[in-house]
Coordinates of C-alpha atoms and ligand atoms in Angstrom, one line a residue:
M1 CA 4.0 -7.5 37.2
I2 CA 6.1 -8.2 33.4
S3 CA 8.4 -4.8 32.9
Y4 CA 8.6 -3.9 29.2
D5 CA 11.4 -2.2 28.0
A6 CA 9.6 -1.2 24.6
L7 CA 5.9 -0.6 24.1
I8 CA 4.8 -0.5 20.3
I9 CA 1.1 0.1 18.9
G10 CA 0.8 -1.5 15.8
A11 CA 1.2 -5.2 14.6
G12 CA 2.0 -4.5 11.0
F13 CA 4.9 -4.1 9.1
A14 CA 6.1 -1.5 11.6
G15 CA 5.6 -2.3 14.4
A16 CA 6.9 -6.5 13.4
V17 CA 10.0 -5.1 12.6
T18 CA 10.9 -2.5 15.0
A19 CA 9.9 -5.3 17.9
R20 CA 11.9 -8.2 16.0
Q21 CA 14.9 -5.9 16.4
L22 CA 14.0 -4.8 19.8
A23 CA 13.8 -8.4 21.2
E24 CA 17.1 -9.5 19.1
A25 CA 19.1 -7.1 21.0
G26 CA 17.7 -8.1 24.1
R27 CA 15.0 -5.9 24.8
R28 CA 11.6 -7.1 26.6
V29 CA 8.5 -6.2 24.0
L30 CA 4.8 -5.2 24.0
I31 CA 3.0 -4.7 21.0
L32 CA -0.6 -3.6 21.8
E33 CA -2.5 -4.0 17.9
R34 CA -6.7 -2.9 18.1
R35 CA -7.6 -5.5 15.4
S36 CA -8.3 -9.0 16.2
H37 CA -4.8 -9.6 14.9
F38 CA -2.0 -9.2 13.9
A39 CA 0.2 -8.5 10.2
G40 CA -1.5 -5.0 9.5
N41 CA -2.5 -3.8 6.4
A42 CA -1.2 -7.0 4.8
Y43 CA -3.2 -9.8 6.7
D44 CA -4.2 -12.4 4.9
R45 CA -6.5 -15.3 5.3
L46 CA -8.2 -17.8 3.9
D47 CA -11.8 -17.1 3.3
E48 CA -14.7 -19.4 3.5
A49 CA -14.7 -21.0 0.2
G50 CA -10.8 -22.0 1.4
V51 CA -9.6 -19.1 -0.7
L52 CA -6.5 -17.2 0.5
I53 CA -7.7 -13.1 0.3
H54 CA -5.9 -10.3 1.4
Q55 CA -8.5 -9.0 3.5
Y56 CA -7.5 -5.0 3.0
G57 CA -6.6 -5.0 -0.6
P58 CA -3.9 -6.9 -2.5
H59 CA -0.7 -6.8 -1.2
I60 CA 2.2 -7.5 -3.9
F61 CA 5.7 -7.6 -2.0
H62 CA 8.8 -5.7 -4.7
T63 CA 11.7 -3.7 -3.2
N64 CA 15.6 -3.1 -4.5
D65 CA 16.7 -3.1 -1.0
K66 CA 19.0 -6.2 -0.7
Q67 CA 18.6 -5.6 2.9
V68 CA 14.6 -5.6 3.3
Y69 CA 14.9 -9.0 1.0
D70 CA 17.5 -10.5 3.2
Y71 CA 15.7 -9.7 6.4
L72 CA 12.3 -10.6 5.3
S73 CA 13.5 -13.7 4.4
R74 CA 14.7 -14.8 7.0
F75 CA 10.9 -15.2 7.7
T76 CA 9.2 -17.2 4.3
P77 CA 10.9 -18.8 1.6
W78 CA 8.8 -16.8 -1.3
L79 CA 7.0 -17.5 -4.8
D80 CA 8.2 -16.3 -8.2
Y81 CA 5.6 -13.6 -9.1
A82 CA 5.7 -11.2 -11.0
H83 CA 2.2 -8.8 -11.1
E84 CA 1.2 -8.0 -14.4
V85 CA -2.3 -5.5 -14.4
V86 CA -4.3 -4.4 -17.3
A87 CA -6.8 -1.8 -17.9
N88 CA -10.0 -2.9 -19.0
I89 CA -12.2 -0.3 -21.5
P90 CA -14.6 -0.2 -22.9
D91 CA -13.6 -1.3 -27.3
G92 CA -15.8 1.6 -28.3
Q93 CA -18.3 -1.6 -30.7
G94 CA -20.0 -2.5 -27.6
G95 CA -17.3 -4.6 -26.3
R96 CA -14.3 -4.2 -24.5
M97 CA -10.4 -4.0 -24.8
E98 CA -7.0 -4.7 -22.3
Y99 CA -4.1 -3.5 -22.4
P100 CA -1.2 -3.8 -20.1
V101 CA -1.1 -0.4 -17.1
P102 CA 1.4 1.6 -17.2
F103 CA 0.9 1.6 -20.8
N104 CA 3.2 0.7 -22.3
L105 CA 4.5 -0.3 -25.9
I106 CA 2.6 -3.4 -26.9
S107 CA -0.4 -1.3 -25.3
L108 CA 0.5 1.7 -27.8
E109 CA 0.1 -1.4 -30.2
T110 CA -2.9 -2.9 -28.9
A111 CA -5.1 0.9 -28.5
L112 CA -4.3 2.4 -31.9
G113 CA -4.0 -0.6 -33.9
P114 CA -0.1 -2.2 -35.0
E115 CA 1.2 0.7 -37.6
E116 CA -0.4 4.0 -35.8
G117 CA 1.3 2.5 -32.8
A118 CA 4.5 1.5 -34.4
R119 CA 4.8 5.2 -35.8
L120 CA 3.4 6.6 -32.6
A121 CA 6.6 4.0 -30.7
N122 CA 8.3 5.5 -33.2
A123 CA 8.0 9.4 -32.0
L124 CA 7.9 8.3 -28.3
L125 CA 11.8 6.3 -28.4
A126 CA 13.0 9.6 -30.5
A127 CA 11.4 11.9 -27.8
Y128 CA 13.2 10.3 -24.9
G129 CA 14.6 6.9 -25.3
P130 CA 14.0 3.5 -25.2
E131 CA 13.3 1.4 -22.0
R132 CA 12.2 5.1 -20.2
K133 CA 9.8 6.1 -17.9
V134 CA 7.7 9.0 -18.2
T135 CA 4.9 10.2 -16.3
I136 CA 1.9 11.4 -17.8
L137 CA 2.0 14.9 -16.4
E138 CA 5.3 15.3 -18.1
L139 CA 4.1 13.0 -21.8
R140 CA 1.2 16.7 -21.2
Q141 CA 3.4 19.0 -21.9
N142 CA 5.2 17.5 -24.7
P143 CA 4.5 20.4 -26.9
D144 CA 5.3 17.9 -30.8
P145 CA 1.5 17.5 -31.4
D146 CA 1.6 13.8 -32.3
I147 CA 3.0 13.3 -28.2
S148 CA 0.7 14.9 -27.1
A149 CA -2.5 14.0 -28.3
L150 CA -0.6 9.8 -27.1
A151 CA -0.8 12.2 -24.0
D152 CA -4.5 13.2 -24.1
Y153 CA -5.4 9.2 -24.8
V154 CA -3.9 7.6 -21.7
Y155 CA -5.1 10.7 -19.7
E156 CA -7.9 10.1 -20.4
H157 CA -8.6 6.2 -20.7
V158 CA -6.1 5.3 -17.6
F159 CA -5.3 7.9 -15.5
V160 CA -8.3 10.9 -15.1
H161 CA -11.3 8.7 -14.6
Y162 CA -9.0 6.2 -12.2
T163 CA -8.0 9.3 -10.5
M164 CA -11.0 10.6 -9.9
K165 CA -12.7 7.0 -8.2
Q166 CA -10.3 7.0 -6.3
W167 CA -8.7 10.5 -4.7
G168 CA -12.1 12.1 -6.0
T169 CA -9.9 14.7 -7.9
T170 CA -8.5 15.2 -11.3
P171 CA -4.2 13.6 -11.9
E172 CA -3.4 17.5 -11.7
Q173 CA -5.1 17.9 -8.1
I174 CA -3.0 15.4 -6.3
D175 CA 0.5 14.8 -4.9
P176 CA 2.5 14.3 -8.9
N177 CA 4.0 11.3 -6.6
T178 CA 1.0 9.1 -7.2
T179 CA 0.8 9.2 -11.1
A180 CA 4.8 9.1 -11.0
R181 CA 4.2 5.9 -9.4
V182 CA 2.8 3.8 -12.9
P183 CA 4.8 6.2 -15.4
V184 CA 4.4 5.3 -19.3
F185 CA 7.1 3.3 -20.2
L186 CA 8.8 2.9 -23.1
S187 CA 8.9 -1.5 -22.9
R188 CA 8.1 -4.3 -24.4
D189 CA 7.8 -5.0 -20.2
C190 CA 4.7 -5.8 -18.6
R191 CA 5.9 -6.2 -15.5
Y192 CA 3.5 -3.6 -12.7
F193 CA 7.4 -3.1 -11.1
Q194 CA 10.8 -3.4 -12.5
D195 CA 12.4 -3.9 -8.7
A196 CA 14.7 -6.2 -8.6
W197 CA 12.7 -8.3 -5.7
Q198 CA 9.4 -9.0 -6.1
G199 CA 6.8 -12.1 -5.5
M200 CA 5.0 -13.4 -2.7
P201 CA 5.5 -14.9 0.9
L202 CA 5.6 -18.7 -0.2
H203 CA 2.6 -19.0 2.6
G204 CA 1.1 -16.1 3.1
Y205 CA 1.6 -12.3 4.9
T206 CA -0.2 -13.5 8.4
K207 CA 2.8 -16.5 8.7
L208 CA 5.2 -13.9 7.7
F209 CA 4.8 -12.0 10.9
E210 CA 4.2 -15.2 12.4
A211 CA 7.0 -16.1 12.4
M212 CA 9.1 -12.5 12.6
L213 CA 6.9 -12.2 16.2
D214 CA 7.3 -16.2 17.6
H215 CA 10.9 -14.4 19.9
P216 CA 10.8 -15.1 23.5
N217 CA 11.4 -11.3 24.0
I218 CA 7.6 -10.3 22.2
E219 CA 4.3 -10.6 23.8
V220 CA 1.3 -9.6 21.1
R221 CA -1.8 -8.0 23.2
L222 CA -4.2 -8.7 20.1
N223 CA -7.7 -6.4 20.0
A224 CA -5.8 -3.7 22.1
D225 CA -6.4 0.4 21.4
A226 CA -3.5 1.7 23.0
R227 CA -5.3 5.2 23.8
D228 CA -7.7 2.8 26.7
V229 CA -4.2 2.7 28.2
L230 CA -1.4 5.4 27.0
D231 CA -1.5 9.1 28.5
L232 CA -0.2 11.6 26.3
T233 CA -1.8 14.7 28.2
G234 CA 1.4 15.1 30.8
D235 CA 4.9 15.8 30.0
R236 CA 5.5 11.8 30.6
I237 CA 3.9 9.4 28.8
L238 CA 2.0 7.0 31.7
F239 CA 1.5 3.5 30.2
E240 CA -1.6 1.7 32.6
G241 CA -1.3 5.1 34.4
E242 CA 2.4 5.0 35.1
P243 CA 5.2 6.2 33.5
F244 CA 7.2 4.7 31.2
E245 CA 10.5 5.6 29.5
G246 CA 11.7 3.3 27.7
P247 CA 10.5 4.1 23.6
V248 CA 6.8 3.9 22.6
V249 CA 6.9 2.9 18.8
Y250 CA 3.3 5.0 17.7
T251 CA 2.8 3.6 14.1
G252 CA -1.3 4.4 14.2
A253 CA -3.2 7.8 12.8
V254 CA -1.2 10.6 14.4
D255 CA -4.8 12.5 14.9
E256 CA -6.2 10.4 17.3
L257 CA -3.5 9.6 19.3
F258 CA -4.1 13.3 20.2
S259 CA -8.2 13.4 20.1
C260 CA -8.1 14.9 16.8
Q261 CA -8.1 18.3 19.0
Y262 CA -6.7 19.9 15.5
G263 CA -9.3 17.6 13.5
R264 CA -9.1 15.1 11.6
L265 CA -5.7 14.4 8.9
P266 CA -7.6 13.8 5.7
Y267 CA -7.5 10.2 4.3
R268 CA -9.1 8.0 1.7
T269 CA -11.1 4.5 2.8
L270 CA -11.8 1.7 0.6
D271 CA -14.6 -0.2 0.6
F272 CA -13.9 -3.8 -0.3
Q273 CA -16.7 -6.0 -1.9
F274 CA -15.4 -10.0 -1.9
E275 CA -17.5 -11.9 -4.1
T276 CA -16.5 -15.9 -4.4
H277 CA -17.3 -17.8 -7.9
P278 CA -17.7 -21.3 -9.0
V279 CA -14.5 -21.0 -11.7
D280 CA -11.5 -22.0 -12.1
V281 CA -10.3 -18.1 -12.7
W282 CA -12.0 -15.2 -13.1
Q283 CA -10.0 -12.6 -14.5
S284 CA -7.1 -12.3 -16.7
H285 CA -4.7 -10.8 -15.1
G286 CA -4.2 -10.4 -11.1
T287 CA -5.2 -7.2 -11.2
V288 CA -7.9 -5.7 -13.8
N289 CA -8.0 -2.2 -13.0
Y290 CA -11.5 -0.4 -14.6
T291 CA -10.1 3.4 -16.2
V292 CA -13.1 3.9 -17.6
D293 CA -16.1 3.0 -16.3
E294 CA -17.4 1.3 -13.5
P295 CA -17.6 2.7 -9.5
Y296 CA -14.8 0.7 -8.2
T297 CA -11.0 1.1 -9.7
R298 CA -10.0 -2.2 -9.3
I299 CA -10.6 -6.0 -9.5
T300 CA -8.2 -8.6 -8.5
E301 CA -8.2 -12.3 -7.9
F302 CA -6.3 -13.2 -5.1
K303 CA -5.1 -17.0 -6.6
H304 CA -3.1 -14.9 -9.8
M305 CA -0.4 -13.7 -7.3
T306 CA -0.5 -16.7 -4.7
G307 CA -0.3 -19.7 -7.4
Q308 CA -2.8 -21.2 -5.0
V309 CA -4.6 -24.1 -6.9
L310 CA -8.0 -24.9 -5.4
P311 CA -10.0 -25.4 -8.3
G312 CA -13.9 -24.3 -7.9
A313 CA -13.9 -21.8 -6.6
T314 CA -12.2 -18.6 -7.3
T315 CA -12.1 -15.2 -4.8
I316 CA -12.1 -11.2 -6.5
V317 CA -12.0 -8.4 -4.4
K318 CA -13.4 -5.3 -6.1
E319 CA -12.0 -1.7 -4.6
Y320 CA -14.5 1.3 -4.4
S321 CA -12.5 4.2 -2.5
R322 CA -14.1 7.2 -0.2
A323 CA -13.8 9.9 1.4
Y324 CA -13.0 8.3 5.2
T325 CA -15.1 10.0 8.3
G326 CA -13.7 8.6 10.9
G327 CA -16.9 6.2 11.6
E328 CA -16.9 3.0 12.9
G329 CA -15.5 0.6 11.7
E330 CA -13.6 2.4 8.8
T331 CA -10.0 2.3 8.1
P332 CA -8.2 5.5 6.6
Y333 CA -6.0 4.1 3.8
Y334 CA -4.3 6.7 1.5
A335 CA -2.8 9.8 3.3
I336 CA -4.3 12.7 0.7
L337 CA -0.9 14.8 0.7
N338 CA -1.0 18.0 0.0
E339 CA 0.6 21.5 1.5
E340 CA -2.3 22.4 3.8
N341 CA -2.7 18.4 5.4
N342 CA 0.8 18.7 5.6
A343 CA 0.8 21.2 7.7
L344 CA -1.5 19.7 9.8
Y345 CA 0.4 16.9 9.9
A346 CA 2.9 19.1 11.6
R347 CA 1.2 19.8 14.1
Y348 CA 0.0 16.6 16.0
A349 CA 3.8 15.9 15.0
A350 CA 5.2 18.4 16.7
L351 CA 3.3 17.1 19.7
A352 CA 4.2 14.2 19.6
A353 CA 8.1 15.3 19.3
R354 CA 7.1 17.2 23.3
F355 CA 8.2 13.4 24.1
P356 CA 11.9 11.7 23.6
N357 CA 10.9 9.0 24.2
L358 CA 7.3 8.6 21.5
H359 CA 8.4 7.7 18.3
L360 CA 5.8 8.1 15.2
L361 CA 7.3 5.1 12.4
G362 CA 5.0 4.1 9.8
R363 CA 2.4 4.5 6.7
L364 CA -0.2 6.2 8.7
A365 CA 2.0 8.0 12.1
E366 CA 4.2 9.4 9.3
Y367 CA 1.7 10.0 7.0
K368 CA 3.3 9.3 4.1
Y369 CA 2.3 7.0 0.7
Y370 CA 4.9 4.3 1.9
N371 CA 4.9 0.7 0.4
M372 CA 6.0 -2.3 2.5
D373 CA 9.2 -2.5 1.9
A374 CA 9.9 1.9 2.8
I375 CA 8.6 0.7 6.2
A376 CA 10.4 -2.4 6.5
A377 CA 13.2 -0.1 6.0
R378 CA 12.9 2.6 8.0
A379 CA 11.7 -0.1 10.9
L380 CA 15.5 -1.4 10.6
A381 CA 16.8 1.9 10.8
L382 CA 14.7 3.0 13.9
A383 CA 15.7 -0.3 15.3
D384 CA 19.2 0.2 15.1
G385 CA 18.4 4.4 16.2
L386 CA 17.0 2.7 19.8
Q387 CA 20.2 0.7 20.1
K388 CA 22.8 3.3 19.8
Ligands
LIG401 P1 -0.3 -1.0 9.1 O1 0.0 -2.3 7.9 O2 -1.5 -0.1 8.4 O3 -0.2 -1.1 10.5 C1 -0.6 -0.4 11.5 C2 -1.5 -1.3 13.1 O4 -1.5 -0.1 14.2 C3 -2.6 -1.9 12.0 O5 -2.6 -3.5 11.9 C4 -3.3 -1.2 13.1 O6 -4.9 -1.9 13.6 C5 -2.7 -0.7 14.5 N1 -3.2 0.1 15.1 C6 -3.2 1.5 14.6 N2 -4.2 2.5 15.4 C7 -4.0 1.6 17.1 C8 -3.9 2.0 18.0 N3 -4.3 2.9 18.8 N4 -3.8 0.9 18.6 C9 -3.7 -0.4 18.4 N5 -3.1 -0.9 17.6 C10 -3.5 0.2 16.4 N6 2.2 -1.9 -0.2 C11 3.0 -3.2 -1.1 O7 4.2 -2.7 -1.0 N7 2.7 -3.6 -2.2 C12 1.6 -3.5 -2.3 O8 1.0 -4.0 -3.6 C13 0.7 -3.3 -1.4 N8 -1.0 -2.5 -1.5 C14 -1.8 -1.8 -0.5 C15 -3.1 -2.5 -1.2 C16 -3.7 -1.2 -0.7 C17 -5.0 -1.2 -1.0 C18 -3.0 -0.2 0.8 C19 -4.4 0.4 2.0 C20 -1.3 -0.4 1.0 C21 -1.0 -0.9 0.4 N9 0.6 -1.2 0.0 C22 1.0 -1.7 0.1 C23 1.0 -0.3 1.4 C24 1.0 -1.0 2.8 O9 0.2 -1.4 3.7 C25 1.8 0.1 3.7 O10 3.4 -0.2 3.7 C26 2.0 -1.0 5.1 O11 0.6 -1.2 5.4 C27 2.7 -0.4 6.4 O12 2.9 -0.9 7.6 P2 2.3 -0.3 8.9 O13 3.0 -1.0 9.6 O14 3.2 1.1 8.5 O15 0.7 -0.1 8.5
LIG402 N1 -3.3 5.6 -11.1 C1 -4.4 5.4 -12.7 N2 -4.7 4.5 -12.9 C2 -4.4 3.3 -13.5 C3 -3.3 3.5 -12.5 C4 -2.8 4.1 -11.3 O1 -4.3 6.9 -12.8 O2 -4.7 2.6 -13.8 C5 -3.1 6.4 -10.8 C6 -4.5 6.2 -9.7 O3 -4.6 8.0 -9.3 C7 -3.5 6.3 -8.1 C8 -1.9 6.5 -8.7 O4 -1.9 6.0 -10.3 O5 -3.2 6.7 -6.7 C9 -1.0 5.0 -8.2 O6 -1.2 4.4 -8.6 P1 -1.0 2.6 -7.7 O7 -1.1 1.5 -8.0 O8 0.6 2.5 -7.1 O9 -1.4 2.7 -6.2 P2 -1.7 1.8 -5.0 O10 -1.8 0.3 -5.8 O11 -1.3 2.2 -4.3 O12 -3.3 1.7 -5.1

């Protein structure tokens, strides 16, 4: 029987980057992944029509962290892609209109007309300065009646209904860092992200992972749920019935690791509705947010993002958000960050801390709203620490 130096649960960015680093340092690493594929939520594949789709929702890589960019560039070339998003809303005259999100100076002119748009743009620029990003909650505090009326407009047309759909509650009730991800931007830059490096892995995320996991010291077991082989009921971690002393890096939901003994950690889950249409192009931008009406939050058309050329077919995905119940086949996607839930998380983290060789890493295991680059950075740091 092969013996392993490290066990990693989950083959998303957290697990795969850690595994690669440990493998390169000479450790024999076993990854257990309960899905039938690696790449975690970044997994992409060709669908029946031959369109490259993201199975778990649209993933755009963006970072200001050069170390992460350089690291991932070892495993993939990149397609230059600057993601742009528009809000699609009723125009009040029986039709629909679109303008950039984050709401910017172009959105302002489109929504309110060139004259009123220019007047309010001047007021905003005088109050905050050019190229500034102002959160919607901050903008709503501004006492200037013009700015406050504009803030109400943006709140109503961009934030409140979308946030109600996504989180089941208003922007005031969720963690302020969440809406701050999409500020009002006093700029004509229509990109969704301003990070120094942004793009898509040229051959897709799954190929990136394939290259990252291709190392003689890494073994990946798919369709393998760690809960079937790990035992954390005693004072040492048992793997397949034997004490395991090496590092165990767990990247799944931490409540599940402890049989949800304090109750489930609350998450939002998503239902993805994929549709293939016999046209070259379906919509104006990679992602279109339905910020006022429709039951789904957004529609993404993958070909915009991947640059794939495939005449006569395109695939889109509509995202419907709802409360996660832990039911069969449901995936926890978004941690619901608030004081009560963070306190519940802390109780589970304390259970994990009883095992000095158990490390919680990743968007699920740390119960945080991390982008892919942040997870890769945390994985590099953890792997570094484990080698000291
Ligand atoms: P995951 O990718 O979730 O990987 C965890 C893995 O652990 C999963 O494969 C899971 O099956 C496995 N696992 C869990 N429990 C067990 C178990 N008991 N046994 C075995 N395996 C187990 N980030 C960006 O930077 N840009 C984006 O555009 C972007 N878009 C997103 C869109 C959506 C809809 C969502 C939900 C997230 C998005 N993200 C984006 C965030 C990104 O998905 C995460 O940062 C990233 O997936 C985190 O990687 P991870 O390894 O922590 O988690
Ligand atoms: N948001 C919104 N309207 C939009 C876009 C975002 O109200 O058109 C809010 C919403 O609460 C959302 C949050 O901003 O959950 C963060 O948006 P982001 O696009 O970063 O979410 P993600 O891509 O992670 O789902």
